[in-house]
Short mmCIF file of C-alpha atoms in Angstrom, two decimals:
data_model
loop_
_atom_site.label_atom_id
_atom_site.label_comp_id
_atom_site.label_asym_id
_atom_site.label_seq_id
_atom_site.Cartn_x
_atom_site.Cartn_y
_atom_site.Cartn_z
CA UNK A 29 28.08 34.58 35.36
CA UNK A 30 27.28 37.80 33.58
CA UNK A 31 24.11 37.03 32.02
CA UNK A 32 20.66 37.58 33.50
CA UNK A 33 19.29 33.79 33.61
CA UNK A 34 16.52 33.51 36.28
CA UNK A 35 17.32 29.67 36.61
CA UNK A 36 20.58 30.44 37.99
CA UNK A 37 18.56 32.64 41.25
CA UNK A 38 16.53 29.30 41.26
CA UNK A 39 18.59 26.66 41.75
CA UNK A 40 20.16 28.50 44.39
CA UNK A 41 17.33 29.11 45.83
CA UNK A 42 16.32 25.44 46.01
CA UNK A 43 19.71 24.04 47.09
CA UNK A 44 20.74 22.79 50.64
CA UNK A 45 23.74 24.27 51.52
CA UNK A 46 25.09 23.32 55.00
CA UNK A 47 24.65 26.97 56.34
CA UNK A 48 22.39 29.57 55.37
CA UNK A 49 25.33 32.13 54.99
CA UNK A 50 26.65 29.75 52.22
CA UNK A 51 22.81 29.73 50.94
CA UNK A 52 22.54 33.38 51.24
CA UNK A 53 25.78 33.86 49.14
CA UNK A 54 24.92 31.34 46.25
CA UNK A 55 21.74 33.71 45.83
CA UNK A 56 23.88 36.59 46.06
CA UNK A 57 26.33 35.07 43.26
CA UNK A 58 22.90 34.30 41.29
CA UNK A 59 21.71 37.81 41.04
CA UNK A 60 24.67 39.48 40.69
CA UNK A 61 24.01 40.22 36.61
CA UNK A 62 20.48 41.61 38.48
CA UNK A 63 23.01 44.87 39.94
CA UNK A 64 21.87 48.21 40.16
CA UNK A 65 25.73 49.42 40.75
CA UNK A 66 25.92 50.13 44.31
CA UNK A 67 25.84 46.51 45.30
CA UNK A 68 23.37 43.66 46.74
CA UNK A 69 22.79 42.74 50.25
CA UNK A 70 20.74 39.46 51.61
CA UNK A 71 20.00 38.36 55.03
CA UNK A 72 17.57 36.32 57.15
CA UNK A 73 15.73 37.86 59.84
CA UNK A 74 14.29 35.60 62.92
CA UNK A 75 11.31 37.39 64.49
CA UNK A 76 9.90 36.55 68.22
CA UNK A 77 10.22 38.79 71.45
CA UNK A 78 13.59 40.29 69.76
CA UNK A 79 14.86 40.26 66.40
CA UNK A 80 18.21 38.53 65.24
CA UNK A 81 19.99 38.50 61.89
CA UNK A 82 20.85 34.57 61.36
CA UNK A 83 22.52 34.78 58.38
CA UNK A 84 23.69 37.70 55.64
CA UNK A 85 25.92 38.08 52.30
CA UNK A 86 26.62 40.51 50.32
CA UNK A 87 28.24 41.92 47.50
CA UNK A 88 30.01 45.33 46.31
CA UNK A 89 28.10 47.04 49.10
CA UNK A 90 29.40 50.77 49.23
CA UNK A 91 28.26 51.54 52.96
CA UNK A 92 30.58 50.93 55.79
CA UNK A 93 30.39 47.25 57.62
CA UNK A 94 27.02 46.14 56.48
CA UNK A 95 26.32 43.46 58.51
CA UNK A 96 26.93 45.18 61.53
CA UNK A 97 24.24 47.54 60.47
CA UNK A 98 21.49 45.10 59.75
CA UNK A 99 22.54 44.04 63.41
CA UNK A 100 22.24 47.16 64.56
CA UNK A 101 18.79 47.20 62.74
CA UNK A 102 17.28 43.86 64.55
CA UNK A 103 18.42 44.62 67.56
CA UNK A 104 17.55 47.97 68.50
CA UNK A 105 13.83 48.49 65.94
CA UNK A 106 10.77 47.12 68.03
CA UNK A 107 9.52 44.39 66.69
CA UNK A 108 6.44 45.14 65.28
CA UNK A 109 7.98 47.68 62.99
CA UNK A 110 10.93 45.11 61.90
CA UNK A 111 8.60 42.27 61.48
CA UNK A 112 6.04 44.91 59.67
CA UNK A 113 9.15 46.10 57.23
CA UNK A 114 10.38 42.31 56.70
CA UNK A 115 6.56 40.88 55.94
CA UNK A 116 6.76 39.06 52.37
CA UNK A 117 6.64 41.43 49.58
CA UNK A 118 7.52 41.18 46.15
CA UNK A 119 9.72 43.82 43.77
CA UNK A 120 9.66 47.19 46.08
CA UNK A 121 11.31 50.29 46.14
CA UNK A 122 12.45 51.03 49.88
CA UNK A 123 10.71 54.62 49.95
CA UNK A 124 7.33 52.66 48.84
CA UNK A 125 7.25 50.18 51.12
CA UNK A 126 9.69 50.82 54.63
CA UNK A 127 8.68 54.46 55.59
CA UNK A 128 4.62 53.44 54.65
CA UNK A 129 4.88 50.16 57.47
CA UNK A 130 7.17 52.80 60.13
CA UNK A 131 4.29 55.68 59.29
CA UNK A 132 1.56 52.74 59.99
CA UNK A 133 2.79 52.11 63.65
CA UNK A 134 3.56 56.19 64.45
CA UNK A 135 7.80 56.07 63.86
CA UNK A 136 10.26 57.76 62.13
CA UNK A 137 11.76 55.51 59.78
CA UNK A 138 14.44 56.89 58.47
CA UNK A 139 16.09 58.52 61.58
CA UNK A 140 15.54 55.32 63.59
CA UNK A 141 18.07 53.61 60.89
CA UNK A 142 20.11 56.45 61.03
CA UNK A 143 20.47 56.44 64.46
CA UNK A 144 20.67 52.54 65.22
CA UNK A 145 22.70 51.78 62.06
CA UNK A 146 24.94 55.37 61.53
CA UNK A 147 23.97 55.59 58.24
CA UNK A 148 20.69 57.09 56.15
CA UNK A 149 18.97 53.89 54.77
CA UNK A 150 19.95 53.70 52.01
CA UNK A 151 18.22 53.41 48.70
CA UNK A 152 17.37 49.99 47.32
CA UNK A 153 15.00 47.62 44.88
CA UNK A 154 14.08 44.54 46.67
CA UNK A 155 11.67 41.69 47.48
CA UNK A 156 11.20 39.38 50.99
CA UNK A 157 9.97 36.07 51.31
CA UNK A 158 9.21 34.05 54.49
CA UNK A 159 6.45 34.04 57.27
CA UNK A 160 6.19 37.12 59.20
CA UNK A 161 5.96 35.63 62.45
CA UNK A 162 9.04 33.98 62.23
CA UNK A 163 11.26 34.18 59.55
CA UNK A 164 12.17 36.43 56.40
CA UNK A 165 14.75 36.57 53.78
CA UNK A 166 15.12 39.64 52.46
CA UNK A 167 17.14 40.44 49.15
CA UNK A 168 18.47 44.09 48.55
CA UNK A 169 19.41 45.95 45.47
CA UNK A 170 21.19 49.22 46.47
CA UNK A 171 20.74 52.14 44.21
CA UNK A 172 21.14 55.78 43.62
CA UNK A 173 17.11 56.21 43.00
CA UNK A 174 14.13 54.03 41.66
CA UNK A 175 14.65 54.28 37.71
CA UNK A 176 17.04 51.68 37.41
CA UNK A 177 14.78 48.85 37.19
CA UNK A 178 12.95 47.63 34.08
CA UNK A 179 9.42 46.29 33.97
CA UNK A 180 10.28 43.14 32.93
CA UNK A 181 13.59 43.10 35.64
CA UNK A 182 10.65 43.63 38.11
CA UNK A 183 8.27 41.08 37.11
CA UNK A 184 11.32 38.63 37.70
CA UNK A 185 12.03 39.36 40.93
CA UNK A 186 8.11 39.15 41.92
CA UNK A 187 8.46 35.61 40.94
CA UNK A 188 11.95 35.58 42.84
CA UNK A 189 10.31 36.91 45.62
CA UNK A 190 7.83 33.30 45.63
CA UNK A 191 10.14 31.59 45.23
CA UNK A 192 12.14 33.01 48.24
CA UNK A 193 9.26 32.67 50.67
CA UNK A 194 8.69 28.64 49.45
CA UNK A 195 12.73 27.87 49.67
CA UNK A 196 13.09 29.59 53.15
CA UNK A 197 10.05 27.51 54.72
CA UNK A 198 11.40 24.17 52.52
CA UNK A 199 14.88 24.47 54.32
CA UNK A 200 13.34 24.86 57.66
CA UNK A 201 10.68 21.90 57.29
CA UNK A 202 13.86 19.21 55.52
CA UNK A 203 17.18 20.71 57.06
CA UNK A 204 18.86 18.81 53.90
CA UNK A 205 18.22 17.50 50.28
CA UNK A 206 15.46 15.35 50.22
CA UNK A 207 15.67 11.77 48.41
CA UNK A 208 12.60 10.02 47.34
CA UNK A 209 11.51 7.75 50.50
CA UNK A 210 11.55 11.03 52.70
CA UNK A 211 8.10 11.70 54.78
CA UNK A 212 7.96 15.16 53.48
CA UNK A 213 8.12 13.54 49.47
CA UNK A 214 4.34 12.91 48.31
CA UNK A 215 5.11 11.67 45.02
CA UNK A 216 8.37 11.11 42.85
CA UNK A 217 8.40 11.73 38.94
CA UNK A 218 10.45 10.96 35.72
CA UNK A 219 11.45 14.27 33.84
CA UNK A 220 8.90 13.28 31.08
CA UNK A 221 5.79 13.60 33.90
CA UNK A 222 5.71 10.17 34.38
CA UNK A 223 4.40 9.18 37.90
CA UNK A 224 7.04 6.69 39.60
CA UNK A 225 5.32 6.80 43.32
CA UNK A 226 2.37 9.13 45.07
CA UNK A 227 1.48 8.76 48.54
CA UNK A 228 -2.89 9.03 49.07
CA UNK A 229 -2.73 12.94 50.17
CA UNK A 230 -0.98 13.75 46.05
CA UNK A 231 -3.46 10.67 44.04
CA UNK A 232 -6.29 13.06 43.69
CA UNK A 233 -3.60 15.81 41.62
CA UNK A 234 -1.24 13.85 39.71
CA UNK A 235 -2.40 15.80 36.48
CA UNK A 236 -1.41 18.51 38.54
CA UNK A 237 1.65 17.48 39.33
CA UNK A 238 2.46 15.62 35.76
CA UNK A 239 1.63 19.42 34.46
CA UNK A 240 3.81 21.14 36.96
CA UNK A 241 6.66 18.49 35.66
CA UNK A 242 6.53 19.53 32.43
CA UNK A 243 6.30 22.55 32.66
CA UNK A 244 9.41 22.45 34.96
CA UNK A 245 11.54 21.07 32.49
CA UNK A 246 10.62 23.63 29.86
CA UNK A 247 11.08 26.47 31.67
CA UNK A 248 15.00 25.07 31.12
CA UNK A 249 15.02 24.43 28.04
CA UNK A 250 17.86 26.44 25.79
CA UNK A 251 15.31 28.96 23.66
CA UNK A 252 13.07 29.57 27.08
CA UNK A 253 13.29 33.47 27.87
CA UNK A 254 13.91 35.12 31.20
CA UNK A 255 10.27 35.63 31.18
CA UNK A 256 9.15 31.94 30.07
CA UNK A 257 11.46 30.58 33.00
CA UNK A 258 9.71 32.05 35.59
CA UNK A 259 6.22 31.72 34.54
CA UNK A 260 7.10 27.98 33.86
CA UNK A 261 8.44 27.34 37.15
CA UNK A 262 5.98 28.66 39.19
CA UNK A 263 6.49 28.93 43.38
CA UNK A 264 4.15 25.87 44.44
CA UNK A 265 1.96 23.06 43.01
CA UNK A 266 -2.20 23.45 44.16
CA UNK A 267 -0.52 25.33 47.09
CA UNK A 268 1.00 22.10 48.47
CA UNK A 269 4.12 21.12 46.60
CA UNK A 270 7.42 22.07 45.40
CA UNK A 271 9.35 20.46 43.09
CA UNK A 272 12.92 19.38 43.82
CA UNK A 273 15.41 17.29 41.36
CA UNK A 274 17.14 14.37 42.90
CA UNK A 275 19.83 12.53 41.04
CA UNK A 276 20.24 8.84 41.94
CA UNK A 277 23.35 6.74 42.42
CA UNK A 278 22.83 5.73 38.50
CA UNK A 279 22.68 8.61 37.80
CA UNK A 280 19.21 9.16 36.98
CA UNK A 281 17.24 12.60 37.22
CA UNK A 282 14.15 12.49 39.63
CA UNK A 283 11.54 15.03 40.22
CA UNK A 284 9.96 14.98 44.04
CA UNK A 285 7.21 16.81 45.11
CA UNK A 286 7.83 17.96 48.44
CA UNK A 287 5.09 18.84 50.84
CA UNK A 288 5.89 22.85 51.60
CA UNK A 289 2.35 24.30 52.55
CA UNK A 290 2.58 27.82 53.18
CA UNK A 291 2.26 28.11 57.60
CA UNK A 292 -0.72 30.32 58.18
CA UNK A 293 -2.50 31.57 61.06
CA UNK A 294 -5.10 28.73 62.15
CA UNK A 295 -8.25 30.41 61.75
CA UNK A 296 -10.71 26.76 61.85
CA UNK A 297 -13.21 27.87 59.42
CA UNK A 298 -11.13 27.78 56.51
CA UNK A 299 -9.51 25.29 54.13
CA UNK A 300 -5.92 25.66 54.38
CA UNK A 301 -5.53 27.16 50.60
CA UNK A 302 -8.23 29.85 51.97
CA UNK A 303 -6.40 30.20 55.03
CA UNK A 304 -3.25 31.20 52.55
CA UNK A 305 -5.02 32.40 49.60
CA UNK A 306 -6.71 35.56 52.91
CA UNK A 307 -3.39 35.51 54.50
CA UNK A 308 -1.59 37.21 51.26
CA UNK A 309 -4.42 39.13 50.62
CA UNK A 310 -3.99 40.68 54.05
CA UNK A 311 -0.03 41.49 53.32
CA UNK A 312 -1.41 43.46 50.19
CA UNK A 313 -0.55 40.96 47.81
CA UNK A 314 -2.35 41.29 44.13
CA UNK A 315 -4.13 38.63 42.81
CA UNK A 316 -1.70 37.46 39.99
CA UNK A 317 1.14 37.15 42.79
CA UNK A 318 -0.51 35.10 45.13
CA UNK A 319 -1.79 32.40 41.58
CA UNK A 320 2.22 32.21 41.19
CA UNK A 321 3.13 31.58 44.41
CA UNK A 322 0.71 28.84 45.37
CA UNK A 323 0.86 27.47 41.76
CA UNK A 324 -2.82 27.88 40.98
CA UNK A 325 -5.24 29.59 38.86
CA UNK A 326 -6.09 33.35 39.60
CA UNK A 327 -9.67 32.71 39.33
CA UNK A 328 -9.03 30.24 42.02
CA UNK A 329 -7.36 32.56 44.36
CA UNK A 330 -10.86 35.29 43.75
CA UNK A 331 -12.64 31.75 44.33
CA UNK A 332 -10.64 30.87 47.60
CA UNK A 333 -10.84 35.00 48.41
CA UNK A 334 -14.70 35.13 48.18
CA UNK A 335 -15.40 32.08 50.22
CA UNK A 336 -13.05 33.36 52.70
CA UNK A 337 -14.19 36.38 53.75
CA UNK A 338 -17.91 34.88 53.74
CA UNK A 339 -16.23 32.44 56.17
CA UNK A 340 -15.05 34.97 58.84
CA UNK A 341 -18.58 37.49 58.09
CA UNK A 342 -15.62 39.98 56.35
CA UNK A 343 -16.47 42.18 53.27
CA UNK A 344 -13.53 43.91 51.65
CA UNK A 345 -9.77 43.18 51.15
CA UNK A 346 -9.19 45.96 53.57
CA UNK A 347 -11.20 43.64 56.65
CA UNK A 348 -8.21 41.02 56.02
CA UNK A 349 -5.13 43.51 55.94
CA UNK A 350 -6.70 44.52 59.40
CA UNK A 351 -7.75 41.08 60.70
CA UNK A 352 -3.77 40.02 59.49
CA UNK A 353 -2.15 42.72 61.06
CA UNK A 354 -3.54 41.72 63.98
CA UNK A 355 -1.29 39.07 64.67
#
């Protein structure tokens, strides 16, 4: 696999290995054309009271025993920092984003991971996906400094980065592949759009979903670019869905939608797409991330953002990074 394919990142993504080490290193085998020469690194962070690494891979990593470093890392950071550095992000150089969240909460960043891990942290392109009051994934592009990524290399992994955040919550909520009759499967497709099966909660958006079918498919078709692939295949459907492939026993290709709503802090007063629509906004997300992610329009997510803050009696984006951080 030396070609840069983002389809290879997402099926990868989407699978259900038994263990997420063995998930962790099909990613890592998926964005290994993606290598900025000094190797890539993924684990899965668990926040709470402490932090624990629960899974890591890597590849062609030139510092000493990496995993015992990001151990090092979890164990000894507080937690607000480590949770704070692992938040969601998409395609970010470690100077730009680590040392910025450290200098937020008053510490040294780069002499605590000295110190804790015996190395200086090194330098890296990466992007995070997960809930940042439980879980992250984190994906880590080590580098000698921050020109070795192209535009369009970076608007991939913001949509790798979606992608990331909606696979790590979908393991957690199945623990396995779905099939069609599962609780968690709102409506099952043909891989032409056609609708085999919807539960009530998906009848109001089939055209939704038929759309998010088709566009599924073309995003893997032969003459699709890198860039067509992603922007196809985009992280959710109406911020409820994702879309999984099941094969049955005659061998027939099914699409389900699987219900994989983003979790969000339960503020009452909003919907729960406002509730995830302000919840992005307050991890600094832009506008055009957040449409991806959730799968909708972004004049929906300025929609969802206005009635929002007129909800909680907020006025600017920088309210909700403060009302977020809270928590």
């Amino acid at each position: 696999m030396n070609r840069k394919d983002p389809l290879h990142f997402l099926s990868a993504a989407y699978s259900f290995e038994p263990s997420e080490d063995m998930w962790l290193e099909g990613i890592v085998k998926a964005v290994l054309p993606y290598d900025l020469g000094s190797g890539i690194a993924a684990y899965v962070s668990e926040f709470g009271k402490t932090n624990r690494v629960r899974a890591f891979a890597g590849s062609g990593l030139k510092i000493p025993n990496p995993r015992m470093a990001v151990d090092q890392i979890a164990t000894h950071l507080e937690p607000a920092l480590y949770r704070r550095i692992h938040a969601p992000f998409a395609a970010s150089f470690s100077d730009d984003v680590w040392p910025r969240a450290a200098k937020q909460l008053g510490l040294p960043y780069a002499k605590i991971i000295e110190r804790f891990a015996g190395v200086a942290p090194p330098a890296v392109w990466g992007f995070a996906g997960g809930d940042f009051r439980h879980e992250s994934a984190l994906v880590a592009f080590h580098c000698e400094d921050r020109s070795d990524i192209s535009p369009r290399d970076r608007h991939i992994f913001d949509c790798f980065a979606a992608h990331l955040n909606s696979a790590l919550r979908l393991r957690s909520i199945l623990k396995r592949a779905p099939v069609a009759d599962d609780d968690h499967v709102d409506a099952v497709l043909d891989p032409n759009g056609k609708l085999l099966h919807a539960r009530k909660s998906a009848t109001p958006n089939q055209r939704s979903l038929i759309d998010a079918i088709k566009k599924h498919e073309r995003a893997k078709l032969r003459d699709a670019t890198p860039e067509e692939r992603v922007d196809l295949w985009r992280g959710l459907v109406e911020g409820r869905w994702s879309i999984l492939e099941q094969i049955d026993r005659d061998g027939k290709r099914m699409l389900l939608a699987c219900a994989n709503e983003p979790r969000t802090v339960k503020i009452r007063a909003l919907s729960p797409q406002e509730r995830a629509v302000a919840e992005y906004v307050g991890l600094g997300h832009a506008h055009k991330y957040i449409a991806y992610e959730l799968g909708i329009a972004v004049a929906t997510v300025g929609a969802h953002l206005k009635s929002a803050l007129k909800k909680l009696g907020l006025s600017s984006r920088a309210d909700l990074v403060k009302l977020f951080a809270a928590y």
